[in-house]
Every structure is written in structure tokens, then in C-alpha cells.
Backbone as numpy.savetxt, mean C-alpha at the origin, in Angstrom:
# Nx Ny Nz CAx CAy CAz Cx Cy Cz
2.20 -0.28 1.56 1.17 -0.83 0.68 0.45 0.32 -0.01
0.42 0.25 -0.96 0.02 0.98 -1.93 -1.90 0.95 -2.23
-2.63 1.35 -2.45 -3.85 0.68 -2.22 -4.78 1.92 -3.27
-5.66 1.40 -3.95 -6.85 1.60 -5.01 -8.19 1.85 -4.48
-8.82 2.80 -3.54 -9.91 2.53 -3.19 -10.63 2.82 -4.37
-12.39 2.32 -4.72 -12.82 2.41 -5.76 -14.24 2.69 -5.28
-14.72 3.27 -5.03 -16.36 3.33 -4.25 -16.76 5.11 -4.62
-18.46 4.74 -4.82 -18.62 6.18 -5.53 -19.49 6.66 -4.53
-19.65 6.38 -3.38 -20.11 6.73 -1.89 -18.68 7.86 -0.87
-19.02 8.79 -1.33 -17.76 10.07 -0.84 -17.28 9.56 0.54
-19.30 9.58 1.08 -18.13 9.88 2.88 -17.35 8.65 3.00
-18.27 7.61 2.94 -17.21 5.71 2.96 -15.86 5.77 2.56
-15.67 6.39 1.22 -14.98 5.84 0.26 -13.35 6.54 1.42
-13.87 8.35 1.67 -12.77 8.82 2.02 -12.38 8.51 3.99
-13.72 7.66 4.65 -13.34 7.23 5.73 -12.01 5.67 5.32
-12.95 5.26 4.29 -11.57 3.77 4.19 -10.38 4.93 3.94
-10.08 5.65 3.11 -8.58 6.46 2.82 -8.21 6.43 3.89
-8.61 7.14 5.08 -8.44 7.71 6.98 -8.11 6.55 7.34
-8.59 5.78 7.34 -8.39 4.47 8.02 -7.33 3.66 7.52
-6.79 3.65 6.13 -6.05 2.85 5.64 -4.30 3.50 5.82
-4.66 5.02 6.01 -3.62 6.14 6.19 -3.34 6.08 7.23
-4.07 5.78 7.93 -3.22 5.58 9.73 -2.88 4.20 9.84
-2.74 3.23 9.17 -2.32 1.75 9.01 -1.04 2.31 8.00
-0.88 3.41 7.73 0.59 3.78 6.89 0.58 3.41 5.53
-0.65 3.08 4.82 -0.63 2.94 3.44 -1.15 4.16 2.72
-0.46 3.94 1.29 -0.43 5.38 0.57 -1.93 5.21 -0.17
-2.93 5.61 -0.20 -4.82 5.29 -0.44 -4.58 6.23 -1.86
-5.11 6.02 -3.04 -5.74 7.25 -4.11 -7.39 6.53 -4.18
-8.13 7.34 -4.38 -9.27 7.11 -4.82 -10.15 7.52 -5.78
-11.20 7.19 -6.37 -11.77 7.16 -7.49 -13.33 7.08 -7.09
-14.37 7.78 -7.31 -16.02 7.74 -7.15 -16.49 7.24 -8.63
-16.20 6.65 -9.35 -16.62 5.64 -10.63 -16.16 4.79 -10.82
-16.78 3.63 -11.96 -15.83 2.38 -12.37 -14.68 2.78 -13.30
-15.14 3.81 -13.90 -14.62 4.24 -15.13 -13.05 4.91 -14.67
-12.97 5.61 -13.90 -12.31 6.58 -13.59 -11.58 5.46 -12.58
-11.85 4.51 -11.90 -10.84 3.48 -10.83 -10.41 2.65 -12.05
-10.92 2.64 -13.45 -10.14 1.24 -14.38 -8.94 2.15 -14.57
-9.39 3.56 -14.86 -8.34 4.15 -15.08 -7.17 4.34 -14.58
-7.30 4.42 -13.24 -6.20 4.71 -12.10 -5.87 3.47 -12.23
-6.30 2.18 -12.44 -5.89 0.95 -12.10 -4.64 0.39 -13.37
-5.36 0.95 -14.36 -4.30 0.99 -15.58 -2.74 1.68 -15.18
-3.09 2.94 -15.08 -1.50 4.06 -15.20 -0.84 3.85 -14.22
-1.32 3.30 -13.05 -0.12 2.90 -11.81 -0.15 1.60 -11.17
0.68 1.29 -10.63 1.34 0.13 -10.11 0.56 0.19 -8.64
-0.48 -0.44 -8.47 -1.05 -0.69 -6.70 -0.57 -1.67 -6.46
-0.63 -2.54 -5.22 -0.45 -3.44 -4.54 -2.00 -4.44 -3.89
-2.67 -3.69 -3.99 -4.48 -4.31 -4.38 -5.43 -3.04 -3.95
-6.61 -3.58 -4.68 -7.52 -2.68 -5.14 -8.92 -3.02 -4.12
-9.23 -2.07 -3.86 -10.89 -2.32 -3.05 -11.46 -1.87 -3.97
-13.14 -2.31 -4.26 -13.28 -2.13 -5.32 -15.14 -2.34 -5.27
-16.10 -1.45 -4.88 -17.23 -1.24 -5.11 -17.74 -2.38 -6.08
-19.03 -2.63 -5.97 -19.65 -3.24 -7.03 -20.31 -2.27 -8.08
-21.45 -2.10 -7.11 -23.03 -0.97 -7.95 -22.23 0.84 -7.90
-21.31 1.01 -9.12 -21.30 2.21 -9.16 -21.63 2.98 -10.73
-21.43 3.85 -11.24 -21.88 4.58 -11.91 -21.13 4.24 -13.29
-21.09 4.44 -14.19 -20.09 4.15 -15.19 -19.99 2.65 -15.62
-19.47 2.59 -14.48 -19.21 0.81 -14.94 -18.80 0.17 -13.68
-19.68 -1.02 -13.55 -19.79 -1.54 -12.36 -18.28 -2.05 -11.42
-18.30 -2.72 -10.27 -17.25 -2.75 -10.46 -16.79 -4.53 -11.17
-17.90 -5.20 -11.52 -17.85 -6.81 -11.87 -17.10 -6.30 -13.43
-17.50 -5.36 -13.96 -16.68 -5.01 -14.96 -15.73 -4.45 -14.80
-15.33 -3.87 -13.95 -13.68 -3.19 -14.44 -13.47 -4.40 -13.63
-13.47 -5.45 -12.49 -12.23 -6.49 -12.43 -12.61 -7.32 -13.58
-13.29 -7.68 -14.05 -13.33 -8.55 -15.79 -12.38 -7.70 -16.41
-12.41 -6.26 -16.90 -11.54 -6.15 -17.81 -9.85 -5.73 -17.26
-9.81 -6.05 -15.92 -8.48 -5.68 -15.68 -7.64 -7.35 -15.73
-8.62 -8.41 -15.43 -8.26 -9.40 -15.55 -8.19 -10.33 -17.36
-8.81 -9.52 -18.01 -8.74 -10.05 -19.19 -7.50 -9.39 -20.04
-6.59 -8.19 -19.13 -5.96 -7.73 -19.69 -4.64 -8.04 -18.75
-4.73 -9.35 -18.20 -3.07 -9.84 -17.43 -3.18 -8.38 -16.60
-3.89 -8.10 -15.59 -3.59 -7.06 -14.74 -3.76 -7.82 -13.26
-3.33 -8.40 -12.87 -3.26 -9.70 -11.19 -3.23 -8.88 -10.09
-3.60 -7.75 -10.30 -3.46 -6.93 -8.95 -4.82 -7.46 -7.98
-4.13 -7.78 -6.56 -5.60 -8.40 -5.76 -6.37 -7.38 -6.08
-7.45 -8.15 -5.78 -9.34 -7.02 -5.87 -9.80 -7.64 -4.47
-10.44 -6.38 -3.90 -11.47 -6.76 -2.82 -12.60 -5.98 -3.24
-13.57 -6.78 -3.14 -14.94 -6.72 -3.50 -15.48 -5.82 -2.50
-16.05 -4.73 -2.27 -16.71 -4.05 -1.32 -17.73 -4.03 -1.46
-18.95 -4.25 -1.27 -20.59 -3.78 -1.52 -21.35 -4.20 0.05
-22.10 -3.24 -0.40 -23.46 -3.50 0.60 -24.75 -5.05 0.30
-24.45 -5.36 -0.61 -25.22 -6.20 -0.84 -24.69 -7.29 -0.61
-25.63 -8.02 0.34 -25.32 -9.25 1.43 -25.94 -10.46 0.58
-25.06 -11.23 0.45 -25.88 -12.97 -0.36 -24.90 -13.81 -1.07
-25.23 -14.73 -0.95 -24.41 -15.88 -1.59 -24.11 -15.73 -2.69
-25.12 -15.24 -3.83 -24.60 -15.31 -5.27 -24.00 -14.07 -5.89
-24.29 -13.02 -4.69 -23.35 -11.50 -5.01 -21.88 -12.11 -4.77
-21.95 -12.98 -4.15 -20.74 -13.30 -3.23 -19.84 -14.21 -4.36
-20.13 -15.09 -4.78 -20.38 -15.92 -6.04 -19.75 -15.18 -7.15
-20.66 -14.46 -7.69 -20.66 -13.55 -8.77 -19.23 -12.63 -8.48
-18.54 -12.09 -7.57 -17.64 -11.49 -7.53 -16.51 -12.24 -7.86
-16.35 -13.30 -6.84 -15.31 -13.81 -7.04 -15.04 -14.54 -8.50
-16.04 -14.95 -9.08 -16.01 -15.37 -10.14 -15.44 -14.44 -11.39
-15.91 -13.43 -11.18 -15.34 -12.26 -12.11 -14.23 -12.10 -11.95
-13.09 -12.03 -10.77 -11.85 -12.77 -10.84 -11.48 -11.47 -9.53
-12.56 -11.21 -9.00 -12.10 -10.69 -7.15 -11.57 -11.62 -6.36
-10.62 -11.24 -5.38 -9.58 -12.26 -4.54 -10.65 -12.17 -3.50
-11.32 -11.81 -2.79 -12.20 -11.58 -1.54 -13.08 -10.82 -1.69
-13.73 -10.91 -0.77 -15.22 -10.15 -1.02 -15.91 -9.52 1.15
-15.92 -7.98 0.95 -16.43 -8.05 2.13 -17.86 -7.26 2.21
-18.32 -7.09 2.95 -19.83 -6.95 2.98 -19.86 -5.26 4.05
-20.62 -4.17 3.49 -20.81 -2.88 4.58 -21.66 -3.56 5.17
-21.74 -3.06 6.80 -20.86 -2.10 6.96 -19.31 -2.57 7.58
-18.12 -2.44 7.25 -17.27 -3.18 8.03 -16.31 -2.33 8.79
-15.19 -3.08 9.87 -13.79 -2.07 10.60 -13.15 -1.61 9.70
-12.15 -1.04 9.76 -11.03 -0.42 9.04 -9.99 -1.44 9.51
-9.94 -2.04 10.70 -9.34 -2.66 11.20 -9.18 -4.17 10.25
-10.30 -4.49 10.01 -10.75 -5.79 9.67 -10.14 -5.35 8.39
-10.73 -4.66 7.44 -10.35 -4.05 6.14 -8.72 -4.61 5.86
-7.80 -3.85 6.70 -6.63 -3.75 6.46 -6.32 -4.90 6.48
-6.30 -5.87 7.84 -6.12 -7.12 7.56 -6.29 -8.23 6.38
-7.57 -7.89 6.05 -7.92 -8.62 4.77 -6.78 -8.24 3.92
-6.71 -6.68 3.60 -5.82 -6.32 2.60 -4.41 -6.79 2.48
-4.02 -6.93 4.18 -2.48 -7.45 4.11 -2.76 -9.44 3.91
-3.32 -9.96 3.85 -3.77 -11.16 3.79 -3.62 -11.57 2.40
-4.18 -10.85 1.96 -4.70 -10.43 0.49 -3.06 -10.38 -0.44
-2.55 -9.50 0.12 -1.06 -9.06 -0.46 0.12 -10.28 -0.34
-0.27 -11.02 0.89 0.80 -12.20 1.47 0.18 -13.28 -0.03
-0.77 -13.16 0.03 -1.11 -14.38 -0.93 -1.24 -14.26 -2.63
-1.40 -12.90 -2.73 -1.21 -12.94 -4.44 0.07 -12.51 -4.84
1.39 -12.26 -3.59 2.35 -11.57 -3.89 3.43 -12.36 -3.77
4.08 -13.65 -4.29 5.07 -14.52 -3.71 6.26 -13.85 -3.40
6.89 -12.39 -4.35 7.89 -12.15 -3.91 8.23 -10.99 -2.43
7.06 -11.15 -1.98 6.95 -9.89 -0.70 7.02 -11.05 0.87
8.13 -11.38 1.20 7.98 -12.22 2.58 7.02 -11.51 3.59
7.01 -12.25 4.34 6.31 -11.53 5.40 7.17 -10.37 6.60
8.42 -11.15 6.25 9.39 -9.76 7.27 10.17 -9.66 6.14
11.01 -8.35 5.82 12.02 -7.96 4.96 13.30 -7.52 5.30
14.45 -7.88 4.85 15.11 -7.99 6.01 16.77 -7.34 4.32
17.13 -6.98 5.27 18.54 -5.78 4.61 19.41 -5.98 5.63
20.55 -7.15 5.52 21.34 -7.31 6.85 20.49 -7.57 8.17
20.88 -6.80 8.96 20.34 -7.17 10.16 18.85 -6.31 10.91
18.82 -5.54 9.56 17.63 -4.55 9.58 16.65 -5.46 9.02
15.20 -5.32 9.74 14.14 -6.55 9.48 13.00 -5.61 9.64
12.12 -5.61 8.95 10.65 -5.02 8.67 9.91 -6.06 8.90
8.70 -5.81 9.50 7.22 -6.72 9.54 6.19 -5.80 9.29
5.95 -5.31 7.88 4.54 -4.75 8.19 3.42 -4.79 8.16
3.29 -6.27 8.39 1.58 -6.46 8.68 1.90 -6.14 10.29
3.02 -6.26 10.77 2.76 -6.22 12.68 3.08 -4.88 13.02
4.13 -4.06 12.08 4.08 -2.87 12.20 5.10 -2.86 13.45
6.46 -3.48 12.75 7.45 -3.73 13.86 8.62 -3.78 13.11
9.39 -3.11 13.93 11.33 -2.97 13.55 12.10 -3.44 14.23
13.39 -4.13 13.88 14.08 -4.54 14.56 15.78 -4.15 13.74
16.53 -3.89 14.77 18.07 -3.66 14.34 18.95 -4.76 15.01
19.12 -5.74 14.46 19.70 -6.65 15.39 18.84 -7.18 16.26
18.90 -7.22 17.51 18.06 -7.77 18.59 16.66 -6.60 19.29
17.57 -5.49 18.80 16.76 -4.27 19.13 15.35 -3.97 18.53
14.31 -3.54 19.12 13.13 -3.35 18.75 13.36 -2.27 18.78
12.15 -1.72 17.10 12.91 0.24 17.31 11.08 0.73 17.68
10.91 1.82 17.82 10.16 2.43 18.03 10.05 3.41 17.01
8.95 3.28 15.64 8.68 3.87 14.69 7.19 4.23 15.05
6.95 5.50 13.97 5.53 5.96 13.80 4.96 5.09 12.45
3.60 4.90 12.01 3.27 4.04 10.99 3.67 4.83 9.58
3.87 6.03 9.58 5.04 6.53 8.29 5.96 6.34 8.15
6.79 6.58 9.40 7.97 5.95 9.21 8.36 5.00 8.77
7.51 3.82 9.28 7.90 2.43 8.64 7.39 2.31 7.37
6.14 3.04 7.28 5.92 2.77 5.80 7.19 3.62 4.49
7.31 4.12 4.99 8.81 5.02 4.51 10.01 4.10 4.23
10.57 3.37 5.69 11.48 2.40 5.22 11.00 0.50 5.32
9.40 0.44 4.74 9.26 -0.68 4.03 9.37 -0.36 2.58
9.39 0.68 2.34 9.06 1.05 0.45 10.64 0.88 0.55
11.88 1.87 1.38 13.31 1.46 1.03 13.81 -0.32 0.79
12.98 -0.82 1.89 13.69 -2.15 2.19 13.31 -3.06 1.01
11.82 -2.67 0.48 11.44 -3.09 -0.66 12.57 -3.02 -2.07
13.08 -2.05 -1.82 13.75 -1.50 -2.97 15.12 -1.39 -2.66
15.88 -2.37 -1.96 17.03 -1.51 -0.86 18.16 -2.23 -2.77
19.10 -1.28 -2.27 19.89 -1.45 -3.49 19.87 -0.41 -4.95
18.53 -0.51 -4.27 18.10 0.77 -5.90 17.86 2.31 -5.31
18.20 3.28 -6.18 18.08 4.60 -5.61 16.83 4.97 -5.98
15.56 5.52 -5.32 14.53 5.73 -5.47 14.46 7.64 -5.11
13.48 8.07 -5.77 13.63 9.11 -6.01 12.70 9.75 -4.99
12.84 11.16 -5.14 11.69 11.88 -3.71 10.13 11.69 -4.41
9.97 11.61 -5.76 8.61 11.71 -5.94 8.58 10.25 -5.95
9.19 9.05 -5.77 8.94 7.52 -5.96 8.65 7.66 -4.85
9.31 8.21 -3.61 8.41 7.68 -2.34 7.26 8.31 -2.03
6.78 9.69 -2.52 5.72 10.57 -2.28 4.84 9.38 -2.90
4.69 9.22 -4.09 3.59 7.94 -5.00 3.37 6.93 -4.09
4.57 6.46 -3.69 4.33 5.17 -3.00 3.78 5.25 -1.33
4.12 6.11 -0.74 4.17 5.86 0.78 3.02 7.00 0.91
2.90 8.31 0.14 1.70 8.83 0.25 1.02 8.54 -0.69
0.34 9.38 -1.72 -0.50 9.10 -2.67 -0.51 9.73 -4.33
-1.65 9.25 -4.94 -1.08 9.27 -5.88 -1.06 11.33 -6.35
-2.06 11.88 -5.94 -2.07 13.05 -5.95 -1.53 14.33 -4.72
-0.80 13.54 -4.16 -0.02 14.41 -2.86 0.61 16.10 -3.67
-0.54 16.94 -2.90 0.09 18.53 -2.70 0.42 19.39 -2.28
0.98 18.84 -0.45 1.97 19.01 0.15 3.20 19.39 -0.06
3.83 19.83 0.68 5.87 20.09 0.68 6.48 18.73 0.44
6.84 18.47 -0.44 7.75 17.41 -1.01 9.18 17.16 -0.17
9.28 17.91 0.71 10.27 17.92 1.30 10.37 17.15 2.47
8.77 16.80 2.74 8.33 15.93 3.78 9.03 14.62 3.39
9.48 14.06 2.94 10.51 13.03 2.88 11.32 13.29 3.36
12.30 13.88 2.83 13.49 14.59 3.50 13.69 14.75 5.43
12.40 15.09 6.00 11.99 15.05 7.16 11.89 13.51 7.68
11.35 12.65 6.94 10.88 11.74 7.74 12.54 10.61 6.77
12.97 10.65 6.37 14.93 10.35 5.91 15.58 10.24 7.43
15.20 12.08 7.96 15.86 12.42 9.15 15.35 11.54 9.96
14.51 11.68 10.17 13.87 10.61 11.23 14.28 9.35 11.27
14.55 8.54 10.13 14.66 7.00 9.82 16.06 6.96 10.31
16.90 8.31 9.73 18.33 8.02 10.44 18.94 8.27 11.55
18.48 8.73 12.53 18.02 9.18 13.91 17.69 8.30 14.69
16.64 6.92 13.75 16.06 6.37 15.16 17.08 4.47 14.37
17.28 4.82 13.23 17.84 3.30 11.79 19.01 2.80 12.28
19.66 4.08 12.00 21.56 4.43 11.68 22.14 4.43 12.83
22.00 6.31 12.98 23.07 6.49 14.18 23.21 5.90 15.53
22.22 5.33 16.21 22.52 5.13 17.64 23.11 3.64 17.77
22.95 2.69 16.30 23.90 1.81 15.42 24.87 1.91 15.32
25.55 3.44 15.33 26.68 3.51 13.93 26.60 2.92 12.93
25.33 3.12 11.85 25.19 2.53 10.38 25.30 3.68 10.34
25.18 3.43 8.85 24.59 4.97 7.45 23.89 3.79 6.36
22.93 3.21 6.42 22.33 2.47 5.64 21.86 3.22 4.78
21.31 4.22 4.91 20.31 5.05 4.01 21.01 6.36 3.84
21.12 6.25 2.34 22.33 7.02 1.73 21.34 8.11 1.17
21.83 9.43 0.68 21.53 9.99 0.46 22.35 10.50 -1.54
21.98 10.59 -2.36 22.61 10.67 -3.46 22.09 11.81 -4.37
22.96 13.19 -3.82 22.62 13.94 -4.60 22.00 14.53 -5.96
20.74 15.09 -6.45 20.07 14.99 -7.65 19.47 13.59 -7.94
19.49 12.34 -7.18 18.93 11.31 -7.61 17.82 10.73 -6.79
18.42 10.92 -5.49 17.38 10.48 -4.33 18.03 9.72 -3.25
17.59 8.39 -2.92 17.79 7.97 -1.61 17.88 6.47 -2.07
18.82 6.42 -1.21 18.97 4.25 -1.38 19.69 3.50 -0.18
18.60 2.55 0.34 18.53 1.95 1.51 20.12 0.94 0.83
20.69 0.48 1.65 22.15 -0.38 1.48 21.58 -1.63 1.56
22.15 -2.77 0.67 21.49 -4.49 0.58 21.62 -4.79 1.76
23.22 -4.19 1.94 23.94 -5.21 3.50 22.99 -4.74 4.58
22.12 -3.53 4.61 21.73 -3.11 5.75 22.84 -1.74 6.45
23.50 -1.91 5.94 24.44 -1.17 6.47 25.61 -1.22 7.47
């Protein structure tokens, strides 16, 4: 899951990132309205958290103008301000949910995957490539009957493949997607966590689901392998 935080409160904004990063989603963030319409424009999220009272432009305005411009990406409403007609007023502006500080990270995520099951018809809830099956709201693998034992990168690694299985996706498509949008790290850290997927996916299977395609990138197999 791909995710938009939008809040112009530093420490909050970069504890939700922490929190949403150990749930294995790739977080970018933004401290204005102005500067989150922006990010919300040039890339493809999967839903947006999204401040009310910030600087620039609130956030009741950038979901008005992302929604007046056919942009359906869920919104979650974040603010501190507790009441019925804040509450009201958001959703009306065309936010999918609305939660109130101070809240879990725990709770957060949930909403978010809640959030994703319901504005997203083509994302099932398990994903499945042959006999290879993803759940990642439960954050569970299975090969056949087998339960695998992944880290929450990992899987977020091969839910972005399974998402995409068939198509060759590139090393910076999964850096965007599974980390973030400004990752300046070793790029090679894919490559590492490939190894990993085929180590714990493939071999003790005998698959090769996850191909490797020189100069192009990587592509999970329909059949599963």
C-alpha cells in the first residue's frame, strides 16, 4: 500500500510514516496543503491521510479539488478537532473517513486497509498467482497449504509483484511502490530482498516464479510458477 501522509505537524506527521513503515507500506509525506495536492497529482497512491487546519491550503480544499478533478483516491481526514460538524464537513467535501488525534498507528492502518477494500473493487482481499496467495491486511503467505514465514517487506515486496504478476516491473517501480517516493538508499536493496522472496517463494517449492529479466527488471509468473 502505497500511502500520502499530509499533516504539517513534523513530529505526528513522521511518527504516522514509522508506524505505517513497519505495517510494510511505502509512506511520502508533505507539511502543506499545497505541496500534498501536489504529490497527490504526480503519483499514483492507494489513499491519502490528509490533515485539515494546515498552511497553504486546508486540507477541505485540496480533497475538493482532487475530487473535482476525477482524482477517487480514498482520503482520511486526520485532525484534532473533535465534533459532529468537523466530522460532517469532511466527509462532505468528499473524505472517505474521518479520524480524530490523538489516535494508534494500529487503528490508523486498519482504517487505511478498510478504506482500500472499499474504494478499490479490483484489489481482493487475498491475491492469489497459482497456488501462491497473499493476504495483506493479515500479513500472511501461503504456497499451497504451506504458511510461509515473511518479514512485513518482504511481503510488501511480493504484494506489489502479485499485484502486477505478468508484467515486468522495474527496480525503481518497486523502490516507488514498496518504499517511497523519495528513497536515497542502495537501490540494490531490491535485489536483496528478490533473494529473499526466492529463498523463502521458489526454491524449497521447486518454483522460479519470480523471474529475473535482464536490463528490464523483475516479473512475478500468472501461473505462480
Amino acid at each position: 500500500m502505497r500511502v500520502l501522509v499530509v499533516d504539517d505537524e513534523m513530529r505526528l506527521a513522521d511518527g504516522v510514516r514509522l508506524g505505517l513503515e513497519a505495517e510494510g507500506c511505502a509512506v511520502d509525506v508533505a507539511h502543506s496543503g499545497t505541496d500534498g495536492l501536489w504529490l497527490a497529482r504526480e503519483n499514483p497512491y492507494d489513499v491519502i491521510v490528509l490533515d485539515i487546519m494546515m498552511p497553504g491550503m486546508s486540507g477541505y480544499r485540496v480533497c475538493q479539488t482532487l475530487r473535482a478533478e476525477k482524482n477517487w483516491t480514498p482520503i482520511l481526514m486526520l485532525t484534532a478537532k473533535d465534533g459532529d460538524w468537523d466530522e460532517i464537513e469532511a466527509l462532505d467535501t468528499g473524505a472517505d473517513d474521518y479520524l480524530t488525534k490523538p489516535f494508534s498507528s494500529a487503528v490508523l492502518a486498519a482504517r487505511l486497509r478498510a478504506l482500500l477494500r472499499r474504494g478499490a473493487r479490483d484489489r481482493p482481499a487475498v491475491l492469489e498467482a497459482g497456488d501462491l496467495r497473499v493476504d495483506p491486511a493479515a500479513k500472511r503467505v501461503w504456497r499451497g497449504g504451506t504458511e510461509l514465514e515473511l518479514t512485513a517487506r518482504e511481503i510488501a515486496v511480493l504484494e506489489f509483484l502479485i499485484r502486477r504478476k505478468g508484467e515486468v516491473v522495474s527496480k525503481r517501480d518497486v523502490l516507488a511502490n514498496v518504499w517511497d517516493f523519495d528513497f536515497e538508499g542502495d537501490p540494490n536493496i531490491v535485489e536483496v530482498y528478490i533473494r529473499h522472496l526466492r529463498n523463502k517463494v521458489d526454491r524449497p517449492f521447486q518454483r522460479s516464479a519470480i523471474e529475473t529479466l535482464r536490463g528490464a527488471g523483475y516479473r512475478l509468473a500468472a501461473h505462480g510458477g
